[in-house]
Amino acid sequence: MADRLTQLQDTINQQAEYFCNSVGILQQYSTPSKFPGFDRISTPQQPNQSQEDYAALFATLIARCAKDIDTLIDSLPSEESSQELQVASLSRLEQENQEAAEQLEDVVRQGEALLQRIQAALQDIAQSQLDMQNPTANTVINPSQPLSTSSITSSISIKQETQNNVNAKNHSIPDASANSMQL
């Protein structure tokens, strides 16, 4: 969009165009006047209806354009707004912009912290699901959690119990080849 002065100039140009076109229409549809002592063959007259329509149309366009010009002139900055007032206004806007930037940075920091917490929770959930699917698998040590001797000891005792259970099952299965030889 153009600035106010450019809009004003365009509207004044449009007004000049309306004046020029209205004069051209008046010349085109006006009836010739007779001068005394000058005899000329009269030309056929055109209907007055179209002349009245054009006159009303251009009168409306010119009036509307004049109102637009007045509105644009009223919207121009006044002479009262000095350089000092403009500088003060700009510095106030700059300060508001700085405050908004600081608020935005705070929100971004909070968002990043929340994202890290969500990612850690998702990682814990995924690890828990993997542990539930395969309970005999080696326990994965999470580098973000500190190591404790109780977790290592419980992990070793679970592995020993599982190994003892497997060995006991192997010993309790009767040997089928030994049974067949006794028969």
PDB file of C-alpha atoms in Angstrom:
ATOM      1  CA  MET A   1       0.000   0.000   0.000  1.00  0.00           C
ATOM      2  CA  ALA A   2       1.242   3.471  -0.845  1.00  0.00           C
ATOM      3  CA  ASP A   3       1.917   6.177   1.697  1.00  0.00           C
ATOM      4  CA  ARG A   4      -0.626   8.947   2.356  1.00  0.00           C
ATOM      5  CA  LEU A   5       0.983  11.497   0.049  1.00  0.00           C
ATOM      6  CA  THR A   6       1.022   9.064  -2.856  1.00  0.00           C
ATOM      7  CA  GLN A   7      -2.633   8.180  -2.209  1.00  0.00           C
ATOM      8  CA  LEU A   8      -3.481  11.882  -2.112  1.00  0.00           C
ATOM      9  CA  GLN A   9      -1.659  12.496  -5.393  1.00  0.00           C
ATOM     10  CA  ASP A  10      -3.444   9.555  -7.053  1.00  0.00           C
ATOM     11  CA  THR A  11      -6.836  10.817  -5.854  1.00  0.00           C
ATOM     12  CA  ILE A  12      -6.113  14.356  -7.131  1.00  0.00           C
ATOM     13  CA  ASN A  13      -5.125  12.857 -10.504  1.00  0.00           C
ATOM     14  CA  GLN A  14      -8.394  10.898 -10.533  1.00  0.00           C
ATOM     15  CA  GLN A  15     -10.332  14.103  -9.777  1.00  0.00           C
ATOM     16  CA  ALA A  16      -8.601  15.890 -12.667  1.00  0.00           C
ATOM     17  CA  GLU A  17      -9.523  12.964 -14.920  1.00  0.00           C
ATOM     18  CA  TYR A  18     -13.191  13.220 -13.871  1.00  0.00           C
ATOM     19  CA  PHE A  19     -13.191  16.971 -14.632  1.00  0.00           C
ATOM     20  CA  CYS A  20     -11.585  16.425 -18.028  1.00  0.00           C
ATOM     21  CA  ASN A  21     -14.006  13.643 -18.974  1.00  0.00           C
ATOM     22  CA  SER A  22     -17.038  15.611 -17.809  1.00  0.00           C
ATOM     23  CA  VAL A  23     -16.009  18.585 -19.960  1.00  0.00           C
ATOM     24  CA  GLY A  24     -15.525  16.220 -22.916  1.00  0.00           C
ATOM     25  CA  ILE A  25     -19.008  14.728 -22.408  1.00  0.00           C
ATOM     26  CA  LEU A  26     -20.537  18.226 -22.151  1.00  0.00           C
ATOM     27  CA  GLN A  27     -18.866  19.227 -25.412  1.00  0.00           C
ATOM     28  CA  GLN A  28     -19.968  16.034 -27.126  1.00  0.00           C
ATOM     29  CA  TYR A  29     -23.638  16.211 -26.148  1.00  0.00           C
ATOM     30  CA  SER A  30     -24.238  19.965 -25.904  1.00  0.00           C
ATOM     31  CA  THR A  31     -26.435  21.705 -28.421  1.00  0.00           C
ATOM     32  CA  PRO A  32     -24.834  24.363 -30.563  1.00  0.00           C
ATOM     33  CA  SER A  33     -25.740  27.976 -29.922  1.00  0.00           C
ATOM     34  CA  LYS A  34     -26.845  30.291 -32.674  1.00  0.00           C
ATOM     35  CA  PHE A  35     -24.984  33.485 -33.241  1.00  0.00           C
ATOM     36  CA  PRO A  36     -26.827  36.368 -34.761  1.00  0.00           C
ATOM     37  CA  GLY A  37     -25.692  37.119 -38.254  1.00  0.00           C
ATOM     38  CA  PHE A  38     -24.048  33.750 -38.689  1.00  0.00           C
ATOM     39  CA  ASP A  39     -26.125  31.299 -40.602  1.00  0.00           C
ATOM     40  CA  ARG A  40     -25.204  27.693 -40.388  1.00  0.00           C
ATOM     41  CA  ILE A  41     -27.043  24.533 -41.167  1.00  0.00           C
ATOM     42  CA  SER A  42     -28.234  23.053 -37.909  1.00  0.00           C
ATOM     43  CA  THR A  43     -27.157  19.605 -36.924  1.00  0.00           C
ATOM     44  CA  PRO A  44     -29.616  17.025 -35.602  1.00  0.00           C
ATOM     45  CA  GLN A  45     -29.963  17.164 -31.848  1.00  0.00           C
ATOM     46  CA  GLN A  46     -29.170  14.191 -29.727  1.00  0.00           C
ATOM     47  CA  PRO A  47     -31.469  13.197 -26.889  1.00  0.00           C
ATOM     48  CA  ASN A  48     -31.095  15.184 -23.662  1.00  0.00           C
ATOM     49  CA  GLN A  49     -31.643  12.083 -21.547  1.00  0.00           C
ATOM     50  CA  SER A  50     -28.090  10.736 -21.998  1.00  0.00           C
ATOM     51  CA  GLN A  51     -26.667  14.198 -21.292  1.00  0.00           C
ATOM     52  CA  GLU A  52     -28.517  14.330 -17.969  1.00  0.00           C
ATOM     53  CA  ASP A  53     -27.339  10.810 -17.047  1.00  0.00           C
ATOM     54  CA  TYR A  54     -23.718  11.728 -17.729  1.00  0.00           C
ATOM     55  CA  ALA A  55     -24.033  14.968 -15.812  1.00  0.00           C
ATOM     56  CA  ALA A  56     -25.426  13.149 -12.756  1.00  0.00           C
ATOM     57  CA  LEU A  57     -22.782  10.430 -13.008  1.00  0.00           C
ATOM     58  CA  PHE A  58     -19.870  12.856 -13.207  1.00  0.00           C
ATOM     59  CA  ALA A  59     -21.329  15.071 -10.481  1.00  0.00           C
ATOM     60  CA  THR A  60     -21.466  12.016  -8.180  1.00  0.00           C
ATOM     61  CA  LEU A  61     -17.924  10.918  -9.081  1.00  0.00           C
ATOM     62  CA  ILE A  62     -16.492  14.408  -8.568  1.00  0.00           C
ATOM     63  CA  ALA A  63     -18.249  14.835  -5.204  1.00  0.00           C
ATOM     64  CA  ARG A  64     -17.106  11.393  -3.963  1.00  0.00           C
ATOM     65  CA  CYS A  65     -13.535  12.060  -5.056  1.00  0.00           C
ATOM     66  CA  ALA A  66     -13.581  15.451  -3.282  1.00  0.00           C
ATOM     67  CA  LYS A  67     -14.644  13.698  -0.052  1.00  0.00           C
ATOM     68  CA  ASP A  68     -11.804  11.191  -0.476  1.00  0.00           C
ATOM     69  CA  ILE A  69      -9.330  14.058  -0.912  1.00  0.00           C
ATOM     70  CA  ASP A  70     -10.592  15.739   2.276  1.00  0.00           C
ATOM     71  CA  THR A  71     -10.286  12.438   4.196  1.00  0.00           C
ATOM     72  CA  LEU A  72      -6.726  11.902   2.990  1.00  0.00           C
ATOM     73  CA  ILE A  73      -5.747  15.467   3.874  1.00  0.00           C
ATOM     74  CA  ASP A  74      -7.173  15.019   7.383  1.00  0.00           C
ATOM     75  CA  SER A  75      -5.193  11.796   7.856  1.00  0.00           C
ATOM     76  CA  LEU A  76      -1.847  13.464   7.117  1.00  0.00           C
ATOM     77  CA  PRO A  77       0.344  14.135  10.168  1.00  0.00           C
ATOM     78  CA  SER A  78      -0.004  17.588  11.587  1.00  0.00           C
ATOM     79  CA  GLU A  79       2.772  20.113  11.979  1.00  0.00           C
ATOM     80  CA  GLU A  80       2.491  19.711  15.739  1.00  0.00           C
ATOM     81  CA  SER A  81       4.265  16.356  15.629  1.00  0.00           C
ATOM     82  CA  SER A  82       7.822  17.545  15.883  1.00  0.00           C
ATOM     83  CA  GLN A  83      11.045  15.644  15.528  1.00  0.00           C
ATOM     84  CA  GLU A  84      11.305  15.266  19.310  1.00  0.00           C
ATOM     85  CA  LEU A  85       7.850  13.703  19.574  1.00  0.00           C
ATOM     86  CA  GLN A  86       8.639  11.257  16.812  1.00  0.00           C
ATOM     87  CA  VAL A  87      11.955  10.275  18.447  1.00  0.00           C
ATOM     88  CA  ALA A  88      10.183   9.772  21.795  1.00  0.00           C
ATOM     89  CA  SER A  89       7.529   7.641  20.122  1.00  0.00           C
ATOM     90  CA  LEU A  90      10.161   5.547  18.352  1.00  0.00           C
ATOM     91  CA  SER A  91      12.145   5.011  21.552  1.00  0.00           C
ATOM     92  CA  ARG A  92       8.965   3.908  23.380  1.00  0.00           C
ATOM     93  CA  LEU A  93       8.177   1.469  20.576  1.00  0.00           C
ATOM     94  CA  GLU A  94      11.751   0.162  20.667  1.00  0.00           C
ATOM     95  CA  GLN A  95      11.504  -0.425  24.430  1.00  0.00           C
ATOM     96  CA  GLU A  96       8.198  -2.313  23.992  1.00  0.00           C
ATOM     97  CA  ASN A  97       9.831  -4.387  21.264  1.00  0.00           C
ATOM     98  CA  GLN A  98      12.756  -5.237  23.567  1.00  0.00           C
ATOM     99  CA  GLU A  99      10.380  -6.326  26.354  1.00  0.00           C
ATOM    100  CA  ALA A 100       8.454  -8.507  23.922  1.00  0.00           C
ATOM    101  CA  ALA A 101      11.721 -10.081  22.723  1.00  0.00           C
ATOM    102  CA  GLU A 102      12.714 -10.909  26.312  1.00  0.00           C
ATOM    103  CA  GLN A 103       9.315 -12.494  26.952  1.00  0.00           C
ATOM    104  CA  LEU A 104       9.691 -14.534  23.782  1.00  0.00           C
ATOM    105  CA  GLU A 105      13.130 -15.752  24.861  1.00  0.00           C
ATOM    106  CA  ASP A 106      11.706 -16.828  28.250  1.00  0.00           C
ATOM    107  CA  VAL A 107       8.914 -18.749  26.570  1.00  0.00           C
ATOM    108  CA  VAL A 108      11.401 -20.441  24.227  1.00  0.00           C
ATOM    109  CA  ARG A 109      13.602 -21.472  27.187  1.00  0.00           C
ATOM    110  CA  GLN A 110      10.600 -22.898  29.026  1.00  0.00           C
ATOM    111  CA  GLY A 111       9.539 -24.748  25.899  1.00  0.00           C
ATOM    112  CA  GLU A 112      12.981 -26.271  25.433  1.00  0.00           C
ATOM    113  CA  ALA A 113      13.070 -27.418  29.085  1.00  0.00           C
ATOM    114  CA  LEU A 114       9.633 -28.981  28.717  1.00  0.00           C
ATOM    115  CA  LEU A 115      10.730 -30.698  25.507  1.00  0.00           C
ATOM    116  CA  GLN A 116      13.742 -32.223  27.283  1.00  0.00           C
ATOM    117  CA  ARG A 117      11.526 -33.486  30.119  1.00  0.00           C
ATOM    118  CA  ILE A 118       9.086 -35.027  27.627  1.00  0.00           C
ATOM    119  CA  GLN A 119      11.909 -36.696  25.691  1.00  0.00           C
ATOM    120  CA  ALA A 120      13.343 -38.134  28.924  1.00  0.00           C
ATOM    121  CA  ALA A 121       9.917 -39.445  29.930  1.00  0.00           C
ATOM    122  CA  LEU A 122       9.446 -41.040  26.507  1.00  0.00           C
ATOM    123  CA  GLN A 123      12.868 -42.661  26.756  1.00  0.00           C
ATOM    124  CA  ASP A 124      11.991 -44.070  30.197  1.00  0.00           C
ATOM    125  CA  ILE A 125       8.687 -45.424  28.878  1.00  0.00           C
ATOM    126  CA  ALA A 126      10.390 -47.074  25.909  1.00  0.00           C
ATOM    127  CA  GLN A 127      13.026 -48.633  28.159  1.00  0.00           C
ATOM    128  CA  SER A 128      10.348 -49.914  30.557  1.00  0.00           C
ATOM    129  CA  GLN A 129       8.464 -51.509  27.680  1.00  0.00           C
ATOM    130  CA  LEU A 130      11.624 -53.203  26.443  1.00  0.00           C
ATOM    131  CA  ASP A 131      12.376 -54.482  29.953  1.00  0.00           C
ATOM    132  CA  MET A 132       8.850 -55.911  30.299  1.00  0.00           C
ATOM    133  CA  GLN A 133       9.064 -57.687  26.937  1.00  0.00           C
ATOM    134  CA  ASN A 134      12.318 -59.468  27.768  1.00  0.00           C
ATOM    135  CA  PRO A 135      12.816 -59.793  31.560  1.00  0.00           C
ATOM    136  CA  THR A 136      15.897 -62.075  31.257  1.00  0.00           C
ATOM    137  CA  ALA A 137      17.777 -59.588  29.132  1.00  0.00           C
ATOM    138  CA  ASN A 138      20.675 -57.648  30.520  1.00  0.00           C
ATOM    139  CA  THR A 139      19.687 -54.608  32.468  1.00  0.00           C
ATOM    140  CA  VAL A 140      20.509 -51.419  30.608  1.00  0.00           C
ATOM    141  CA  ILE A 141      22.256 -48.838  32.712  1.00  0.00           C
ATOM    142  CA  ASN A 142      20.872 -45.368  32.149  1.00  0.00           C
ATOM    143  CA  PRO A 143      23.767 -42.899  32.027  1.00  0.00           C
ATOM    144  CA  SER A 144      21.596 -40.126  33.451  1.00  0.00           C
ATOM    145  CA  GLN A 145      20.939 -42.081  36.673  1.00  0.00           C
ATOM    146  CA  PRO A 146      23.748 -42.684  39.197  1.00  0.00           C
ATOM    147  CA  LEU A 147      24.936 -46.228  39.733  1.00  0.00           C
ATOM    148  CA  SER A 148      24.132 -47.888  43.036  1.00  0.00           C
ATOM    149  CA  THR A 149      25.520 -51.118  44.429  1.00  0.00           C
ATOM    150  CA  SER A 150      22.035 -52.389  45.244  1.00  0.00           C
ATOM    151  CA  SER A 151      20.922 -52.187  41.589  1.00  0.00           C
ATOM    152  CA  ILE A 152      24.064 -54.023  40.452  1.00  0.00           C
ATOM    153  CA  THR A 153      23.698 -56.669  43.195  1.00  0.00           C
ATOM    154  CA  SER A 154      20.011 -57.243  42.393  1.00  0.00           C
ATOM    155  CA  SER A 155      20.840 -57.552  38.702  1.00  0.00           C
ATOM    156  CA  ILE A 156      23.520 -60.188  39.446  1.00  0.00           C
ATOM    157  CA  SER A 157      21.262 -62.162  41.807  1.00  0.00           C
ATOM    158  CA  ILE A 158      18.446 -62.200  39.221  1.00  0.00           C
ATOM    159  CA  LYS A 159      20.848 -63.591  36.622  1.00  0.00           C
ATOM    160  CA  GLN A 160      22.118 -66.234  39.059  1.00  0.00           C
ATOM    161  CA  GLU A 161      18.573 -67.300  39.979  1.00  0.00           C
ATOM    162  CA  THR A 162      17.625 -67.614  36.334  1.00  0.00           C
ATOM    163  CA  GLN A 163      20.719 -69.665  35.620  1.00  0.00           C
ATOM    164  CA  ASN A 164      20.073 -71.956  38.639  1.00  0.00           C
ATOM    165  CA  ASN A 165      16.469 -72.507  37.521  1.00  0.00           C
ATOM    166  CA  VAL A 166      17.620 -73.453  34.033  1.00  0.00           C
ATOM    167  CA  ASN A 167      20.211 -75.880  35.445  1.00  0.00           C
ATOM    168  CA  ALA A 168      17.638 -77.452  37.794  1.00  0.00           C
ATOM    169  CA  LYS A 169      15.236 -78.036  34.931  1.00  0.00           C
ATOM    170  CA  ASN A 170      17.968 -79.699  32.902  1.00  0.00           C
ATOM    171  CA  HIS A 171      18.756 -82.134  35.794  1.00  0.00           C
ATOM    172  CA  SER A 172      15.141 -83.027  36.475  1.00  0.00           C
ATOM    173  CA  ILE A 173      14.408 -84.129  32.913  1.00  0.00           C
ATOM    174  CA  PRO A 174      14.770 -87.919  32.784  1.00  0.00           C
ATOM    175  CA  ASP A 175      17.045 -89.247  30.152  1.00  0.00           C
ATOM    176  CA  ALA A 176      14.935 -91.019  27.568  1.00  0.00           C
ATOM    177  CA  SER A 177      17.800 -93.151  26.316  1.00  0.00           C
ATOM    178  CA  ALA A 178      18.452 -94.523  29.808  1.00  0.00           C
ATOM    179  CA  ASN A 179      14.782 -95.524  30.181  1.00  0.00           C
ATOM    180  CA  SER A 180      14.795 -97.318  26.848  1.00  0.00           C
ATOM    181  CA  MET A 181      17.834 -99.401  27.764  1.00  0.00           C
ATOM    182  CA  GLN A 182      16.276-100.665  30.940  1.00  0.00           C
ATOM    183  CA  LEU A 183      13.469-102.285  29.015  1.00  0.00           C
TER     184      LEU A 183
END
